[in-house]
Amino acid sequence: MQLMPDSPLRQVALEIEAHVAEAGWDQAPRLYALVPTADLIAQEPELAVTLGVNDGDGHGGFTSIEQESLPLDRSLEDALAQMMWPDQVIGCAAVVERIMLPTEVEDDLPDDTDALLEFVASHPARQEVRLVAAVTRDGTVHSAVRARTPEDSALLEGPDLVPGLIAQLKQTLAD
């Protein structure tokens, strides 16, 4: 088994996944701005205690800031298509729950949207998953996927597990 190389982006993605997992399943999508912890502490030194960092730390990581203003009347993907981050946001992350089907059923998918939704919802091989994607302006990416069942399912992680969501997040950071 090959371990993922550690990085500040991987660490913040795993922290976000653990935080969201504490609240269980059936959650709305969540979006996070990623800012360098060092920049945040430089602007607001009193946050060092809250963030659990001390002066001896290099502050090389990221702090995630959850965005509370996601529109409830449209999908995360639609919201991301209209979004641009300010320059001080070095990256972003999103968490969504989805239903996945095995690739071998791709040819059986109906074209009609209503029929497709029914097909996916009733398919015996469907799997509910939580997807986490994180990207930075320099193109670094990390993603993680956890299945809802079994309850102790392993967290899968890597740079390319959710390419569609990663591409959408990258667009929000484009100049």
PDB file of C-alpha atoms in Angstrom:
ATOM      1  CA  MET A   1       0.000   0.000   0.000  1.00  0.00           C
ATOM      2  CA  GLN A   2       1.434   3.338  -1.077  1.00  0.00           C
ATOM      3  CA  LEU A   3       0.906   6.264   1.255  1.00  0.00           C
ATOM      4  CA  MET A   4      -0.050   9.699  -0.014  1.00  0.00           C
ATOM      5  CA  PRO A   5       2.746  12.261   0.205  1.00  0.00           C
ATOM      6  CA  ASP A   6       1.924  14.721   2.934  1.00  0.00           C
ATOM      7  CA  SER A   7       1.397  18.388   2.150  1.00  0.00           C
ATOM      8  CA  PRO A   8      -0.389  21.368   3.691  1.00  0.00           C
ATOM      9  CA  LEU A   9      -3.211  20.954   1.152  1.00  0.00           C
ATOM     10  CA  ARG A  10      -3.621  17.272   1.998  1.00  0.00           C
ATOM     11  CA  GLN A  11      -3.708  18.113   5.700  1.00  0.00           C
ATOM     12  CA  VAL A  12      -6.420  20.753   5.316  1.00  0.00           C
ATOM     13  CA  ALA A  13      -8.479  18.470   3.045  1.00  0.00           C
ATOM     14  CA  LEU A  14      -8.335  15.704   5.657  1.00  0.00           C
ATOM     15  CA  GLU A  15      -9.213  18.152   8.436  1.00  0.00           C
ATOM     16  CA  ILE A  16     -12.245  19.331   6.459  1.00  0.00           C
ATOM     17  CA  GLU A  17     -13.353  15.747   5.803  1.00  0.00           C
ATOM     18  CA  ALA A  18     -13.061  14.862   9.499  1.00  0.00           C
ATOM     19  CA  HIS A  19     -14.939  18.003  10.531  1.00  0.00           C
ATOM     20  CA  VAL A  20     -17.806  17.331   8.118  1.00  0.00           C
ATOM     21  CA  ALA A  21     -17.904  13.626   9.057  1.00  0.00           C
ATOM     22  CA  GLU A  22     -18.548  14.573  12.705  1.00  0.00           C
ATOM     23  CA  ALA A  23     -21.994  15.852  11.663  1.00  0.00           C
ATOM     24  CA  GLY A  24     -22.922  12.604   9.928  1.00  0.00           C
ATOM     25  CA  TRP A  25     -24.535  12.131   6.536  1.00  0.00           C
ATOM     26  CA  ASP A  26     -27.295  13.838   4.542  1.00  0.00           C
ATOM     27  CA  GLN A  27     -25.646  17.255   4.633  1.00  0.00           C
ATOM     28  CA  ALA A  28     -25.851  20.112   2.187  1.00  0.00           C
ATOM     29  CA  PRO A  29     -22.736  20.884   0.116  1.00  0.00           C
ATOM     30  CA  ARG A  30     -20.077  22.894   1.916  1.00  0.00           C
ATOM     31  CA  LEU A  31     -17.521  25.301   0.517  1.00  0.00           C
ATOM     32  CA  TYR A  32     -14.320  26.568   2.125  1.00  0.00           C
ATOM     33  CA  ALA A  33     -11.840  29.331   1.367  1.00  0.00           C
ATOM     34  CA  LEU A  34      -8.251  28.329   2.059  1.00  0.00           C
ATOM     35  CA  VAL A  35      -5.878  30.992   3.318  1.00  0.00           C
ATOM     36  CA  PRO A  36      -2.278  30.646   4.470  1.00  0.00           C
ATOM     37  CA  THR A  37      -2.313  30.349   8.245  1.00  0.00           C
ATOM     38  CA  ALA A  38       0.755  32.638   8.441  1.00  0.00           C
ATOM     39  CA  ASP A  39      -1.125  35.424   6.596  1.00  0.00           C
ATOM     40  CA  LEU A  40      -4.149  35.037   8.846  1.00  0.00           C
ATOM     41  CA  ILE A  41      -2.046  35.221  12.015  1.00  0.00           C
ATOM     42  CA  ALA A  42      -0.094  38.215  10.678  1.00  0.00           C
ATOM     43  CA  GLN A  43      -3.386  40.085  10.184  1.00  0.00           C
ATOM     44  CA  GLU A  44      -4.996  38.877  13.403  1.00  0.00           C
ATOM     45  CA  PRO A  45      -2.363  37.663  15.935  1.00  0.00           C
ATOM     46  CA  GLU A  46      -5.012  36.751  18.535  1.00  0.00           C
ATOM     47  CA  LEU A  47      -6.150  33.938  16.228  1.00  0.00           C
ATOM     48  CA  ALA A  48      -2.936  32.020  16.942  1.00  0.00           C
ATOM     49  CA  VAL A  49      -4.416  30.714  20.195  1.00  0.00           C
ATOM     50  CA  THR A  50      -7.738  29.839  18.563  1.00  0.00           C
ATOM     51  CA  LEU A  51      -5.972  28.029  15.727  1.00  0.00           C
ATOM     52  CA  GLY A  52      -3.677  26.219  18.152  1.00  0.00           C
ATOM     53  CA  VAL A  53      -0.399  27.492  16.718  1.00  0.00           C
ATOM     54  CA  ASN A  54       2.485  28.983  18.638  1.00  0.00           C
ATOM     55  CA  ASP A  55       5.377  31.236  17.739  1.00  0.00           C
ATOM     56  CA  GLY A  56       7.689  28.275  17.198  1.00  0.00           C
ATOM     57  CA  ASP A  57       5.506  26.879  14.409  1.00  0.00           C
ATOM     58  CA  GLY A  58       6.367  27.630  10.823  1.00  0.00           C
ATOM     59  CA  HIS A  59       2.702  28.442  10.026  1.00  0.00           C
ATOM     60  CA  GLY A  60       3.185  26.749   6.657  1.00  0.00           C
ATOM     61  CA  GLY A  61      -0.299  25.317   6.433  1.00  0.00           C
ATOM     62  CA  PHE A  62      -3.718  26.506   5.402  1.00  0.00           C
ATOM     63  CA  THR A  63      -6.686  27.561   7.459  1.00  0.00           C
ATOM     64  CA  SER A  64     -10.101  26.679   6.051  1.00  0.00           C
ATOM     65  CA  ILE A  65     -12.902  29.215   6.363  1.00  0.00           C
ATOM     66  CA  GLU A  66     -16.359  27.831   5.700  1.00  0.00           C
ATOM     67  CA  GLN A  67     -18.527  29.933   3.431  1.00  0.00           C
ATOM     68  CA  GLU A  68     -21.979  30.346   4.924  1.00  0.00           C
ATOM     69  CA  SER A  69     -23.638  32.003   1.949  1.00  0.00           C
ATOM     70  CA  LEU A  70     -24.137  29.102  -0.443  1.00  0.00           C
ATOM     71  CA  PRO A  71     -27.370  29.550  -2.373  1.00  0.00           C
ATOM     72  CA  LEU A  72     -30.023  27.008  -1.437  1.00  0.00           C
ATOM     73  CA  ASP A  73     -31.936  27.369  -4.695  1.00  0.00           C
ATOM     74  CA  ARG A  74     -29.248  25.912  -6.981  1.00  0.00           C
ATOM     75  CA  SER A  75     -26.575  23.255  -7.029  1.00  0.00           C
ATOM     76  CA  LEU A  76     -23.043  23.749  -5.813  1.00  0.00           C
ATOM     77  CA  GLU A  77     -21.849  23.254  -9.376  1.00  0.00           C
ATOM     78  CA  ASP A  78     -24.058  26.126 -10.598  1.00  0.00           C
ATOM     79  CA  ALA A  79     -22.850  28.351  -7.760  1.00  0.00           C
ATOM     80  CA  LEU A  80     -19.199  27.559  -8.535  1.00  0.00           C
ATOM     81  CA  ALA A  81     -19.709  28.552 -12.173  1.00  0.00           C
ATOM     82  CA  GLN A  82     -20.535  32.104 -11.001  1.00  0.00           C
ATOM     83  CA  MET A  83     -17.886  32.403  -8.284  1.00  0.00           C
ATOM     84  CA  MET A  84     -14.468  34.065  -8.158  1.00  0.00           C
ATOM     85  CA  TRP A  85     -12.269  34.267  -5.059  1.00  0.00           C
ATOM     86  CA  PRO A  86     -10.365  37.393  -3.975  1.00  0.00           C
ATOM     87  CA  ASP A  87      -6.564  37.313  -4.251  1.00  0.00           C
ATOM     88  CA  GLN A  88      -5.970  36.642  -0.539  1.00  0.00           C
ATOM     89  CA  VAL A  89      -7.733  33.277  -0.919  1.00  0.00           C
ATOM     90  CA  ILE A  90      -4.954  30.922  -2.008  1.00  0.00           C
ATOM     91  CA  GLY A  91      -7.222  27.930  -2.539  1.00  0.00           C
ATOM     92  CA  CYS A  92     -10.636  26.446  -1.925  1.00  0.00           C
ATOM     93  CA  ALA A  93     -12.270  23.181  -1.005  1.00  0.00           C
ATOM     94  CA  ALA A  94     -15.722  21.694  -1.406  1.00  0.00           C
ATOM     95  CA  VAL A  95     -17.544  18.785   0.186  1.00  0.00           C
ATOM     96  CA  VAL A  96     -20.542  17.142  -1.465  1.00  0.00           C
ATOM     97  CA  GLU A  97     -22.454  13.920  -1.050  1.00  0.00           C
ATOM     98  CA  ARG A  98     -23.313  12.027  -4.205  1.00  0.00           C
ATOM     99  CA  ILE A  99     -24.527   8.664  -5.415  1.00  0.00           C
ATOM    100  CA  MET A 100     -22.080   6.789  -7.585  1.00  0.00           C
ATOM    101  CA  LEU A 101     -22.666   3.839  -9.869  1.00  0.00           C
ATOM    102  CA  PRO A 102     -20.098   1.388 -11.205  1.00  0.00           C
ATOM    103  CA  THR A 103     -18.676   2.317 -14.611  1.00  0.00           C
ATOM    104  CA  GLU A 104     -20.096  -0.831 -16.222  1.00  0.00           C
ATOM    105  CA  VAL A 105     -23.655   0.600 -16.031  1.00  0.00           C
ATOM    106  CA  GLU A 106     -22.723   3.757 -17.959  1.00  0.00           C
ATOM    107  CA  ASP A 107     -24.166   2.445 -21.244  1.00  0.00           C
ATOM    108  CA  ASP A 108     -27.499   1.734 -19.490  1.00  0.00           C
ATOM    109  CA  LEU A 109     -28.055   5.316 -18.289  1.00  0.00           C
ATOM    110  CA  PRO A 110     -31.236   6.902 -19.673  1.00  0.00           C
ATOM    111  CA  ASP A 111     -31.047  10.272 -21.461  1.00  0.00           C
ATOM    112  CA  ASP A 112     -34.143  11.721 -19.800  1.00  0.00           C
ATOM    113  CA  THR A 113     -33.280  13.559 -16.556  1.00  0.00           C
ATOM    114  CA  ASP A 114     -36.231  12.231 -14.550  1.00  0.00           C
ATOM    115  CA  ALA A 115     -35.609   8.679 -15.745  1.00  0.00           C
ATOM    116  CA  LEU A 116     -31.904   9.050 -14.952  1.00  0.00           C
ATOM    117  CA  LEU A 117     -32.629  10.159 -11.384  1.00  0.00           C
ATOM    118  CA  GLU A 118     -34.977   7.215 -10.878  1.00  0.00           C
ATOM    119  CA  PHE A 119     -32.460   4.807 -12.411  1.00  0.00           C
ATOM    120  CA  VAL A 120     -29.638   5.975 -10.124  1.00  0.00           C
ATOM    121  CA  ALA A 121     -31.808   6.080  -6.987  1.00  0.00           C
ATOM    122  CA  SER A 122     -33.099   2.538  -7.491  1.00  0.00           C
ATOM    123  CA  HIS A 123     -29.980   0.824  -8.862  1.00  0.00           C
ATOM    124  CA  PRO A 124     -28.852  -2.007  -6.543  1.00  0.00           C
ATOM    125  CA  ALA A 125     -25.132  -1.187  -7.088  1.00  0.00           C
ATOM    126  CA  ARG A 126     -25.439   2.490  -6.137  1.00  0.00           C
ATOM    127  CA  GLN A 127     -23.069   3.743  -3.470  1.00  0.00           C
ATOM    128  CA  GLU A 128     -23.502   6.923  -1.426  1.00  0.00           C
ATOM    129  CA  VAL A 129     -20.223   8.773  -1.039  1.00  0.00           C
ATOM    130  CA  ARG A 130     -18.843  11.985   0.432  1.00  0.00           C
ATOM    131  CA  LEU A 131     -16.447  13.778  -1.912  1.00  0.00           C
ATOM    132  CA  VAL A 132     -13.847  16.296  -0.754  1.00  0.00           C
ATOM    133  CA  ALA A 133     -11.858  18.289  -3.289  1.00  0.00           C
ATOM    134  CA  ALA A 134      -9.244  20.935  -2.516  1.00  0.00           C
ATOM    135  CA  VAL A 135      -7.222  23.070  -4.936  1.00  0.00           C
ATOM    136  CA  THR A 136      -4.761  25.944  -4.764  1.00  0.00           C
ATOM    137  CA  ARG A 137      -3.949  28.711  -7.213  1.00  0.00           C
ATOM    138  CA  ASP A 138      -0.637  27.040  -8.073  1.00  0.00           C
ATOM    139  CA  GLY A 139      -2.513  23.969  -9.352  1.00  0.00           C
ATOM    140  CA  THR A 140      -1.957  21.675  -6.378  1.00  0.00           C
ATOM    141  CA  VAL A 141      -4.931  19.382  -5.795  1.00  0.00           C
ATOM    142  CA  HIS A 142      -6.043  16.771  -3.300  1.00  0.00           C
ATOM    143  CA  SER A 143      -9.255  14.798  -3.090  1.00  0.00           C
ATOM    144  CA  ALA A 144     -10.826  12.251  -0.805  1.00  0.00           C
ATOM    145  CA  VAL A 145     -13.799   9.914  -1.068  1.00  0.00           C
ATOM    146  CA  ARG A 146     -15.550   8.029   1.723  1.00  0.00           C
ATOM    147  CA  ALA A 147     -18.414   5.581   1.168  1.00  0.00           C
ATOM    148  CA  ARG A 148     -21.391   5.764   3.488  1.00  0.00           C
ATOM    149  CA  THR A 149     -21.430   1.999   3.956  1.00  0.00           C
ATOM    150  CA  PRO A 150     -19.947   0.126   5.535  1.00  0.00           C
ATOM    151  CA  GLU A 151     -19.819   2.489   8.485  1.00  0.00           C
ATOM    152  CA  ASP A 152     -16.075   1.973   8.908  1.00  0.00           C
ATOM    153  CA  SER A 153     -15.250   2.413   5.219  1.00  0.00           C
ATOM    154  CA  ALA A 154     -11.750   3.601   4.439  1.00  0.00           C
ATOM    155  CA  LEU A 155     -11.057   7.101   3.211  1.00  0.00           C
ATOM    156  CA  LEU A 156      -9.670   6.937  -0.314  1.00  0.00           C
ATOM    157  CA  GLU A 157      -7.464   9.862  -1.267  1.00  0.00           C
ATOM    158  CA  GLY A 158      -5.412  11.108  -4.161  1.00  0.00           C
ATOM    159  CA  PRO A 159      -5.041  13.962  -6.604  1.00  0.00           C
ATOM    160  CA  ASP A 160      -7.541  12.805  -9.215  1.00  0.00           C
ATOM    161  CA  LEU A 161     -10.469  11.052  -7.532  1.00  0.00           C
ATOM    162  CA  VAL A 162     -13.031  13.758  -8.346  1.00  0.00           C
ATOM    163  CA  PRO A 163     -11.759  15.452 -11.526  1.00  0.00           C
ATOM    164  CA  GLY A 164     -15.011  17.255 -12.366  1.00  0.00           C
ATOM    165  CA  LEU A 165     -15.288  18.962  -8.990  1.00  0.00           C
ATOM    166  CA  ILE A 166     -11.569  19.791  -9.015  1.00  0.00           C
ATOM    167  CA  ALA A 167     -11.911  21.442 -12.431  1.00  0.00           C
ATOM    168  CA  GLN A 168     -14.863  23.518 -11.207  1.00  0.00           C
ATOM    169  CA  LEU A 169     -12.955  24.644  -8.115  1.00  0.00           C
ATOM    170  CA  LYS A 170      -9.927  25.594 -10.235  1.00  0.00           C
ATOM    171  CA  GLN A 171     -12.159  27.831 -12.360  1.00  0.00           C
ATOM    172  CA  THR A 172     -13.131  29.844  -9.270  1.00  0.00           C
ATOM    173  CA  LEU A 173      -9.439  30.664  -8.735  1.00  0.00           C
ATOM    174  CA  ALA A 174      -8.639  31.638 -12.341  1.00  0.00           C
ATOM    175  CA  ASP A 175      -7.488  35.189 -12.918  1.00  0.00           C
TER     176      ASP A 175
END
